[in-house]
Coordinates of C-alpha atoms in Angstrom, one line a residue:
X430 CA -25.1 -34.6 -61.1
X431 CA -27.5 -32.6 -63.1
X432 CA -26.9 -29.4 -64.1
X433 CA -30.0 -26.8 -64.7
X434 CA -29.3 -24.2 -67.0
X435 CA -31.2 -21.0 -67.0
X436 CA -31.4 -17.7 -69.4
X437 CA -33.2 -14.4 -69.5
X438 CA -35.9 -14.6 -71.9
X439 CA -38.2 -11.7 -73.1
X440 CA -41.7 -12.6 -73.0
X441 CA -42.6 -10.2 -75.9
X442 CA -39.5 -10.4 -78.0
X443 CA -38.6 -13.9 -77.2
X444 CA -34.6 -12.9 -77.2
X445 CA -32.6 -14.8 -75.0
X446 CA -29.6 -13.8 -73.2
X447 CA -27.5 -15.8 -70.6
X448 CA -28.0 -14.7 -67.3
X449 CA -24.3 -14.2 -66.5
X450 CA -24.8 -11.0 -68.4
X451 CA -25.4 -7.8 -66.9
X452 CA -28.2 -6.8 -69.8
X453 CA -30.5 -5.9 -67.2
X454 CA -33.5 -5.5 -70.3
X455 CA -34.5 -7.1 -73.9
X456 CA -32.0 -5.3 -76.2
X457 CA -35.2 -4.8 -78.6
X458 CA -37.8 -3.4 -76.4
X459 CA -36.6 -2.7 -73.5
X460 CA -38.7 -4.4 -71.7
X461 CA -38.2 -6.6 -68.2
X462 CA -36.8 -10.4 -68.6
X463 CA -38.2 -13.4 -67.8
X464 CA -36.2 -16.3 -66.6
X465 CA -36.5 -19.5 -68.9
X466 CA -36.5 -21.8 -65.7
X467 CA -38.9 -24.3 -64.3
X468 CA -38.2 -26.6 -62.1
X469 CA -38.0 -30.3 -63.0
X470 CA -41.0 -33.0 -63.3
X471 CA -41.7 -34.2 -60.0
X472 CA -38.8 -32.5 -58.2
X473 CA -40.6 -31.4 -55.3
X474 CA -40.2 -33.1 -51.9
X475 CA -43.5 -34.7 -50.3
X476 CA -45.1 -32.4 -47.9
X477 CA -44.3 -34.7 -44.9
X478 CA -40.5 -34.1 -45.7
X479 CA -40.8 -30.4 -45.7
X480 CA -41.0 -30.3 -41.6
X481 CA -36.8 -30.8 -41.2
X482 CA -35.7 -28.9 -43.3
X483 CA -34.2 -25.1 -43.0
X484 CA -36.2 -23.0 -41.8
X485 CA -36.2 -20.3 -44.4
X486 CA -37.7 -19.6 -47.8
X487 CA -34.6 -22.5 -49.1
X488 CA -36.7 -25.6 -48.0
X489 CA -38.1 -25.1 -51.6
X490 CA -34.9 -25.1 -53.3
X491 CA -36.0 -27.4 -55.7
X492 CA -38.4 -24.8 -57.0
X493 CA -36.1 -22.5 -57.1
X494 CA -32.9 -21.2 -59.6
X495 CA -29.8 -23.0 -58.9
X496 CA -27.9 -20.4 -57.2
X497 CA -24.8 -22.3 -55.0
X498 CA -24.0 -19.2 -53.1
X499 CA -27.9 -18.7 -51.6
X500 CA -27.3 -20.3 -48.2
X501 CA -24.3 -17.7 -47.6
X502 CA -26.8 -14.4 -47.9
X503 CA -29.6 -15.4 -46.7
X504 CA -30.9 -13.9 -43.1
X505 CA -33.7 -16.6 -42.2
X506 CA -36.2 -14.9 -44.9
X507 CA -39.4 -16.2 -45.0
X508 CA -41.7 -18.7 -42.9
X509 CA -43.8 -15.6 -41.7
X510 CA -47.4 -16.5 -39.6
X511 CA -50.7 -16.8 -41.0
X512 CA -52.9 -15.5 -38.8
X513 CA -56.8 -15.7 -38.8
X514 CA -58.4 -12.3 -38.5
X515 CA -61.8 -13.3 -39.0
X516 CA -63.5 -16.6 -39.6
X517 CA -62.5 -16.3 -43.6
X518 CA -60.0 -14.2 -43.9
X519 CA -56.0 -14.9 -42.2
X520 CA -53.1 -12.5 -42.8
X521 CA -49.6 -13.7 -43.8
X522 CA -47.2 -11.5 -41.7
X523 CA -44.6 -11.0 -44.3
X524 CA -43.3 -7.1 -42.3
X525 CA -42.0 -10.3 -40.4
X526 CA -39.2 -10.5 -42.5
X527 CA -35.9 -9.1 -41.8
X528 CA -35.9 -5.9 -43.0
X529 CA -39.5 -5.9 -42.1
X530 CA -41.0 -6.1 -45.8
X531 CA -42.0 -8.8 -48.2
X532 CA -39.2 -7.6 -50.3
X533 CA -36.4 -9.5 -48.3
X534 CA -38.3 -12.9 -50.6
X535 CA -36.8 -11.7 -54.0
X536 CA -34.0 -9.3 -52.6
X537 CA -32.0 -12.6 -51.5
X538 CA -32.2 -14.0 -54.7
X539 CA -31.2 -11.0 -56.3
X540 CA -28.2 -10.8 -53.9
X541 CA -26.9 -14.4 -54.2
X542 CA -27.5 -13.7 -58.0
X543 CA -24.6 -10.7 -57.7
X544 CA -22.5 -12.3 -55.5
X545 CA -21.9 -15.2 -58.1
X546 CA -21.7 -13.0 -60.8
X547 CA -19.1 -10.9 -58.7
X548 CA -16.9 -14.2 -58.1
X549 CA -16.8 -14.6 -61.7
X550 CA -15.3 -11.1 -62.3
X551 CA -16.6 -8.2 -64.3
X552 CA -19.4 -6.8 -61.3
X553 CA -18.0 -3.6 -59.5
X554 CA -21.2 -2.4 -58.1
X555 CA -25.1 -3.1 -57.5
X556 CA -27.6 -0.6 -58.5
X557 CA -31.2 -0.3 -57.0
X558 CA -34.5 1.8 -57.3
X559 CA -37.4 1.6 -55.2
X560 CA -39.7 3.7 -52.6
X561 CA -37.9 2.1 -49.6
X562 CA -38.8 -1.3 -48.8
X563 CA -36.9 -2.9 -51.9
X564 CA -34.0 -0.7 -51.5
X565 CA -33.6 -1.4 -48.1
X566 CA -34.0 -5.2 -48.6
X567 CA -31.3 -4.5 -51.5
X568 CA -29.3 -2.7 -49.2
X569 CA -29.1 -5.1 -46.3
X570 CA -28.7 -8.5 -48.6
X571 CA -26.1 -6.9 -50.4
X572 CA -24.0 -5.9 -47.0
X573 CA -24.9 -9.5 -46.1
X574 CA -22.9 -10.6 -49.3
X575 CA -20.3 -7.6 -49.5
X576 CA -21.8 -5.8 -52.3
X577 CA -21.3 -2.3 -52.8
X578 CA -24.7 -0.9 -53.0
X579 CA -26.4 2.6 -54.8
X580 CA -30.2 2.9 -54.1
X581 CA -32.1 5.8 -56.0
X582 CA -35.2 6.3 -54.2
X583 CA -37.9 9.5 -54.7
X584 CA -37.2 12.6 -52.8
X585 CA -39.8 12.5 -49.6
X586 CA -39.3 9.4 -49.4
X587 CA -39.7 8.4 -45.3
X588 CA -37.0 9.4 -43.6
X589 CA -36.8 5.8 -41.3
X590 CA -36.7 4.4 -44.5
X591 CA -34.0 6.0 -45.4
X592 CA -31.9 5.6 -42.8
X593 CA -32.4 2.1 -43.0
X594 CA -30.9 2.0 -45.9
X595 CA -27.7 3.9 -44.9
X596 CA -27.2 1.9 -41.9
X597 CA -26.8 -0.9 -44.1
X598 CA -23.7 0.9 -45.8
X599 CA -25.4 1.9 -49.4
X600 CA -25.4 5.2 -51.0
X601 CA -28.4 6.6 -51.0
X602 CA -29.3 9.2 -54.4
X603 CA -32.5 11.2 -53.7
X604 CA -34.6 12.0 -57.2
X605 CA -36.7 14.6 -57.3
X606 CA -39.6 13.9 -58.8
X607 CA -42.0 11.1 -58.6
X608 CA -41.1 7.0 -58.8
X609 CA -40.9 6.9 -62.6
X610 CA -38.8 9.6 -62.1
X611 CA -36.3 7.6 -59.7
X612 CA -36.9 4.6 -62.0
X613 CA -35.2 6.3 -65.0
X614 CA -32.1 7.7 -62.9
X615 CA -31.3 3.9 -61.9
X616 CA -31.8 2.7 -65.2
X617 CA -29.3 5.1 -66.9
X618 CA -26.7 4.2 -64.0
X619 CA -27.4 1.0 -64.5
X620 CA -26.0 0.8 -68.6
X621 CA -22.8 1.3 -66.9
X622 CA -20.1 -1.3 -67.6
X623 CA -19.9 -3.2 -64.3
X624 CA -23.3 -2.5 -63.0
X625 CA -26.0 -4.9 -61.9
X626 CA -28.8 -3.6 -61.8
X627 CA -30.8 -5.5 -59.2
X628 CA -34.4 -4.2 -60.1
X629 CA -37.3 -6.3 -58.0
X630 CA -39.0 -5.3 -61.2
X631 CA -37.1 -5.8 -64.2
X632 CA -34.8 -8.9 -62.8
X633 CA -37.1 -11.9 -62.8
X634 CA -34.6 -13.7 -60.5
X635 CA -36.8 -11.5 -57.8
X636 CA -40.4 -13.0 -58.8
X637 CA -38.6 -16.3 -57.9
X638 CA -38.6 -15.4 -54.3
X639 CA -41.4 -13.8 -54.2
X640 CA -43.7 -16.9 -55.2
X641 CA -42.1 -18.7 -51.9
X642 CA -45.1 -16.4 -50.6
X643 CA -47.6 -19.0 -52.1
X644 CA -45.5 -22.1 -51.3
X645 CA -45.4 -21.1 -47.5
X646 CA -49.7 -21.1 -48.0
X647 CA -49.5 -24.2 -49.4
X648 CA -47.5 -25.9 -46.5
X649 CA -48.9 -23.5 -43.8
X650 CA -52.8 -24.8 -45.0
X651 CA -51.6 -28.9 -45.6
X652 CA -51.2 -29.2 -48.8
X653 CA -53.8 -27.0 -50.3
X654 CA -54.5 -23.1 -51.3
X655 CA -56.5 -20.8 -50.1
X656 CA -59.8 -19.8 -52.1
X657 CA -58.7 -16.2 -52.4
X658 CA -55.3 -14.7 -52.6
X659 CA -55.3 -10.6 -52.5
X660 CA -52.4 -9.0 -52.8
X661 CA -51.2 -5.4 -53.2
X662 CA -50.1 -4.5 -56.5
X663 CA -47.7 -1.7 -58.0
X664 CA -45.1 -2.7 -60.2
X665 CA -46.8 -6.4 -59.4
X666 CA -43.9 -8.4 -58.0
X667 CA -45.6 -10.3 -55.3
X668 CA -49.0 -11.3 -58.0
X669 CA -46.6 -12.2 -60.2
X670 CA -44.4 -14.4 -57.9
X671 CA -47.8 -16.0 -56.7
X672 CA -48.8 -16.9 -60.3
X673 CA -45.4 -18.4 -60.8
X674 CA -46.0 -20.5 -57.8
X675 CA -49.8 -21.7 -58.4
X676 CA -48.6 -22.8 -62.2
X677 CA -45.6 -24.7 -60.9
X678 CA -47.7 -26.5 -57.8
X679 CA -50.6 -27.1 -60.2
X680 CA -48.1 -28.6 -62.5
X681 CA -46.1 -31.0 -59.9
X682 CA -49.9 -32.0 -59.0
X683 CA -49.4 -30.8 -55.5
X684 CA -53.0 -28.5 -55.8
X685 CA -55.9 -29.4 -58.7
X686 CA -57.6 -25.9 -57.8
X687 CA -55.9 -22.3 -58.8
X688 CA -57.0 -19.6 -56.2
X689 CA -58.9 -16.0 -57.4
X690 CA -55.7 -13.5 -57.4
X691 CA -57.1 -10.2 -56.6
X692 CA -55.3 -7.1 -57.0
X693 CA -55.3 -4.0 -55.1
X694 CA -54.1 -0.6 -55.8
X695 CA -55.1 3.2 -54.3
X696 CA -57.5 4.7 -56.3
X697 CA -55.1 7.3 -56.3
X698 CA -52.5 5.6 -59.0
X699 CA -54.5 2.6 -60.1
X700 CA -53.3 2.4 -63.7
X701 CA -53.7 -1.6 -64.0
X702 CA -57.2 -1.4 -62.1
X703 CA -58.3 1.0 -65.0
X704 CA -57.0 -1.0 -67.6
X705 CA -58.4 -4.3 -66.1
X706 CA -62.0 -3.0 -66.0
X707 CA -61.9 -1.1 -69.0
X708 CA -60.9 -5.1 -70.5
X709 CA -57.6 -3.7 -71.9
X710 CA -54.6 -5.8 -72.2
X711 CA -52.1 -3.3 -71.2
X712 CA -52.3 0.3 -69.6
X713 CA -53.1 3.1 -72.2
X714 CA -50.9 5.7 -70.5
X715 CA -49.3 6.4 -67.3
X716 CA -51.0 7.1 -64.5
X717 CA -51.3 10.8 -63.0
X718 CA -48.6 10.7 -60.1
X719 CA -51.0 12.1 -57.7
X720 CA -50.2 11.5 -53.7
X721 CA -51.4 8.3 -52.2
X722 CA -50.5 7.3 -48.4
X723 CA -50.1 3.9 -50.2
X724 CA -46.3 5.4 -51.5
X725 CA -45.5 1.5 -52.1
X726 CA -48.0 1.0 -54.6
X727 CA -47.9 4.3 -56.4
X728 CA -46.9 3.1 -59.8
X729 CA -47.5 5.1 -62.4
X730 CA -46.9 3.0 -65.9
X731 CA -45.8 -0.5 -64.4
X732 CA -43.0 -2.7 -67.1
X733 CA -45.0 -5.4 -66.4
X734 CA -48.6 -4.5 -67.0
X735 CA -49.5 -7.3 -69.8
X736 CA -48.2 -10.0 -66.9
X737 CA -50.1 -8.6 -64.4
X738 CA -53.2 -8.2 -66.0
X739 CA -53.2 -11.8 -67.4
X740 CA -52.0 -13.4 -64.5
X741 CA -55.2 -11.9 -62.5
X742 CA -57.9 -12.7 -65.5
X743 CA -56.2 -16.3 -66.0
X744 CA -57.5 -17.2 -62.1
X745 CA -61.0 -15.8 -62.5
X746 CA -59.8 -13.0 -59.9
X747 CA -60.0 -9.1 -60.3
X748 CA -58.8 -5.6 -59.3
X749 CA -59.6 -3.5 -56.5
X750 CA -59.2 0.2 -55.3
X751 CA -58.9 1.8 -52.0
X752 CA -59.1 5.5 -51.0
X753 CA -57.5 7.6 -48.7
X754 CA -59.7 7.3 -45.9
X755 CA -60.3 3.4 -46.6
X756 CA -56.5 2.7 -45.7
X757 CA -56.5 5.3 -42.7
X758 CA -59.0 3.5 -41.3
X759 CA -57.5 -0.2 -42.3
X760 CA -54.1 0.6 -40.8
X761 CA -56.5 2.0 -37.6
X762 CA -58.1 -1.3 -37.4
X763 CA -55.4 -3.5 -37.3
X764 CA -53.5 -2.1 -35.3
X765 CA -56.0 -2.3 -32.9
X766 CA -55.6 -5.9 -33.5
X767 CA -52.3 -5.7 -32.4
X768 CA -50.9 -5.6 -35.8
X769 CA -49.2 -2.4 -36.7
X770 CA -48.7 -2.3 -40.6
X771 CA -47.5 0.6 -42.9
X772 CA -50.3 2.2 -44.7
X773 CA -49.3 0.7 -48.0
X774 CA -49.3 -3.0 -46.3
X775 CA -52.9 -2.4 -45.3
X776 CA -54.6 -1.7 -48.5
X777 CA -55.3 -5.5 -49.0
X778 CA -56.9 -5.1 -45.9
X779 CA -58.6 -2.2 -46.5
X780 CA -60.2 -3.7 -50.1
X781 CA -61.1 -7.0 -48.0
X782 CA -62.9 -5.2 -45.7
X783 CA -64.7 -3.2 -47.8
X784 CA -66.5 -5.7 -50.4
X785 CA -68.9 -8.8 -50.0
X786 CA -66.5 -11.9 -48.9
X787 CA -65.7 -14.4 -51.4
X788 CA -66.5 -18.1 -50.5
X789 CA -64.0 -19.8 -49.1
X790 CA -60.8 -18.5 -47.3
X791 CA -59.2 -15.6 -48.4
X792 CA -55.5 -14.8 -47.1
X793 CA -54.3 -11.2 -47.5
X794 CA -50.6 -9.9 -47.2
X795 CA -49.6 -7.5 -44.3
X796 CA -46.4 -6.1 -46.3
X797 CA -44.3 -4.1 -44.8
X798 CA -44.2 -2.6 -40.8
X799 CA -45.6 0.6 -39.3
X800 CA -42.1 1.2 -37.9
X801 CA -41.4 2.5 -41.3
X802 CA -43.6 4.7 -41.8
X803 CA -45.2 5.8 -38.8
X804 CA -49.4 6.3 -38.5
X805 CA -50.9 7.6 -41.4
X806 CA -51.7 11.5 -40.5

C-alpha cells in the first residue's frame, strides 16, 4: 500500500515543517502554510464511477489529504444544488451545508486533521477565529469528533450566530474590536503548548475542502467547468480552494479550459480589489475597518493576499465591489426567488447582477443562510 506523505510548506519562505506539528505559521514570517500535497498522476476515478459512491464531499478522496479518521466527522458535507437563476447564471447552494455555510467544506478537514493529531497525544484543545460561519462550522465538527473547542469571534457579532456556536458546546470569547482584532487574540492563544489552532485561513488543510466546491461543478456540469466562477472573497478561502481544484483537474486532464475566477468584496473593506486594480502584487496597508452588512467578507489586511491576487490574474478573471444598497437589494431579490441568503452570501449575486454578463455560464456561490443573520435592515 502506498503511503502519501504530506508537510506544511511556506510559499514565501519555502520552510517545511511536518504536519503533525502544532506550528500553526512559518517560523520566519509568520505567514500562513501551504500543504506540500498533490494528488497522484492519474489517481482520479472516471466520471462514470463517481455516481456510487458516498454521497459527501469524500467521493474525491483521492484528491484529497490522506486523513484515515475523515469518514468518522464528517456530517454528509457537500453535494449542495446548482440551480439555474437565469439562462447564464446557476447558483451553488452551499448555506445547504450542515451548519448552513460553505465553511462546513474545509471545517471537516480541519477536524479529522485534530482528531488524528489528538490520538497521537500532545493536543489538549482546538482554537478558532472567525465572524461566525467558520467558528460555528469549527464548533460543530469538533463536537462531532470530541474536541474541546475555543472560538474568538468580534464583539457584535450576530447573536444566532453565536448561539450556534454554544449549542455545539464551545467557548465562545467576544473581542472587542474589529476581525483583525479577534484574529490576533486567537493567534496568541494559539502559541500555547497543546493548541491547534484550526484557522480556515492560516491551516491550508482547510483550502483542501474547500476546492471540493469546484469538483462538485465539474461532476454536477459532466465533466466540464463553468465559463465563470465568482466567488466572495475575504480572507479568500473558497478562490483559493477553487484554484487548487482547476490546477489539479487541468492536470489529471479531466478539463483543457480554466474558468475566469472573479472576486467579490463590499466596497466597504475591499483591500484586495484595491490592490488588484491598482496592479499591485500584495495589499499596501490594511484596509479601514469600516461597517459593511457583508460582516463575512470584512477583511481588513488578508495573510493571503499575494495568493489571492495571483490566483485571480492567472485565470484571466478580476475583482469586483458591491455597496450597501447593491446587497440589500441582492439579498431582496433572491429571496424572492425563494432563496433566503445572508447578506454576505449575496454579494456574488449582487456583483453578477450588476455588470455586463460574461459569455458563457457563470455559477455564483450562495454562502451562508439568512437564518443567521436575519434581513438586512
Amino acid at each position: 500500500m502506498l503511503i502519501i506523505m504530506t508537510a506544511y510548506v511556506c510559499p514565501r519562505c519555502l520552510i517545511h515543517s511536518p504536519d503533525d506539528a502544532l506550528t500553526w505559521c512559518c517560523p520566519k514570517c509568520r505567514g500562513p502554510w501551504d500543504l506540500d500535497f498533490t494528488p497522484a498522476p492519474a489517481s482520479l476515478p472516471p466520471l462514470t464511477s463517481l455516481a456510487s459512491r458516498v454521497n459527501s464531499l469524500w467521493r474525491y478522496t483521492e484528491a484529497l489529504p490522506p486523513l484515515p479518521c475523515g469518514a468518522e466527522v464528517t456530517l454528509g458535507e457537500g453535494r449542495t444544488p446548482l440551480v439555474p437563476l437565469t439562462e447564464s447564471v446557476s447558483a451553488k447552494l452551499d448555506f445547504l451545508m450542515p451548519t448552513l455555510s460553505f465553511k462546513d467544506r474545509g471545517a471537516v478537514m480541519l477536524a479529522a486533521h485534530a482528531l488524528r493529531l489528538a490520538r497521537a497525544g500532545g493536543l489538549d484543545r482546538v482554537v478558532a477565529d472567525s465572524s461566525g460561519n467558520a467558528g460555528t462550522a469549527i464548533a460543530a465538527y469538533g463536537a462531532r469528533a470530541g474536541l474541546d473547542c475555543l472560538v474568538y469571534v468580534p464583539e457584535g457579532t450576530s447573536p444566532k450566530k453565536l448561539e450556534q456556536i454554544r449549542a455545539h458546546g464551545a467557548r465562545v470569547v467576544e473581542v472587542p474590536g474589529d476581525r483583525e482584532a479577534t484574529a490576533r487574540a486567537a493567534r496568541e492563544a494559539a502559541d500555547a503548548p497543546g493548541t491547534f489552532y484550526a484557522s480556515h485561513v492560516y491551516n491550508p488543510y482547510f483550502l483542501h475542502g474547500t476546492k471540493t466546491y469546484v469538483y462538485e461543478l465539474w461532476e454536477e456540469l459532466g465533466g466540464r467547468l463553468p465559463e465563470t466562477i465568482v466567488v466572495p472573497v475575504g480572507n479568500g478561502t473558497l478562490l483559493l480552494g477553487a484554484a487548487l481544484a482547476l490546477d489539479e483537474l487541468h492536470r489529471q486532464g479531466l478539463t483543457e479550459t480554466r474558468p475566469a475566477l472573479v472576486a467579490v468584496q463590499a466596497e466597504a473593506v475591499s483591500p484586495l480589489a484595491a490592490a488588484f486594480h491598482a496592479g499591485a502584487d500584495d495589499i499596501a496597508a490594511p484596509a479601514p475597518a469600516h461597517p459593511t452588512l457583508a460582516e463575512g467578507i470584512a477583511i481588513p489586511a488578508p495573510p493571503r493576499a499575494r495568493q489571492i491576487l495571483r490566483a485571480v490574474r492567472g485565470t484571466g478573471g478580476t475583482f469586483l465591489t458591491v455597496s450597501e444598497d447593491q446587497i440589500r437589494t441582492a439579498q431582496r431579490d433572491l429571496a424572492a426567488r425563494g432563496l433566503f441568503v445572508e447578506a454576505t452570501g449575496v454579494a456574488c449575486w449582487a456583483a453578477v447582477t450588476a455588470t455586463a454578463p460574461r459569455p458563457g455560464l457563470t455559477v455564483v456561490p450562495l454562502c451562508g443562510a439568512g437564518a443567521k443573520t436575519g434581513l438586512a435592515a
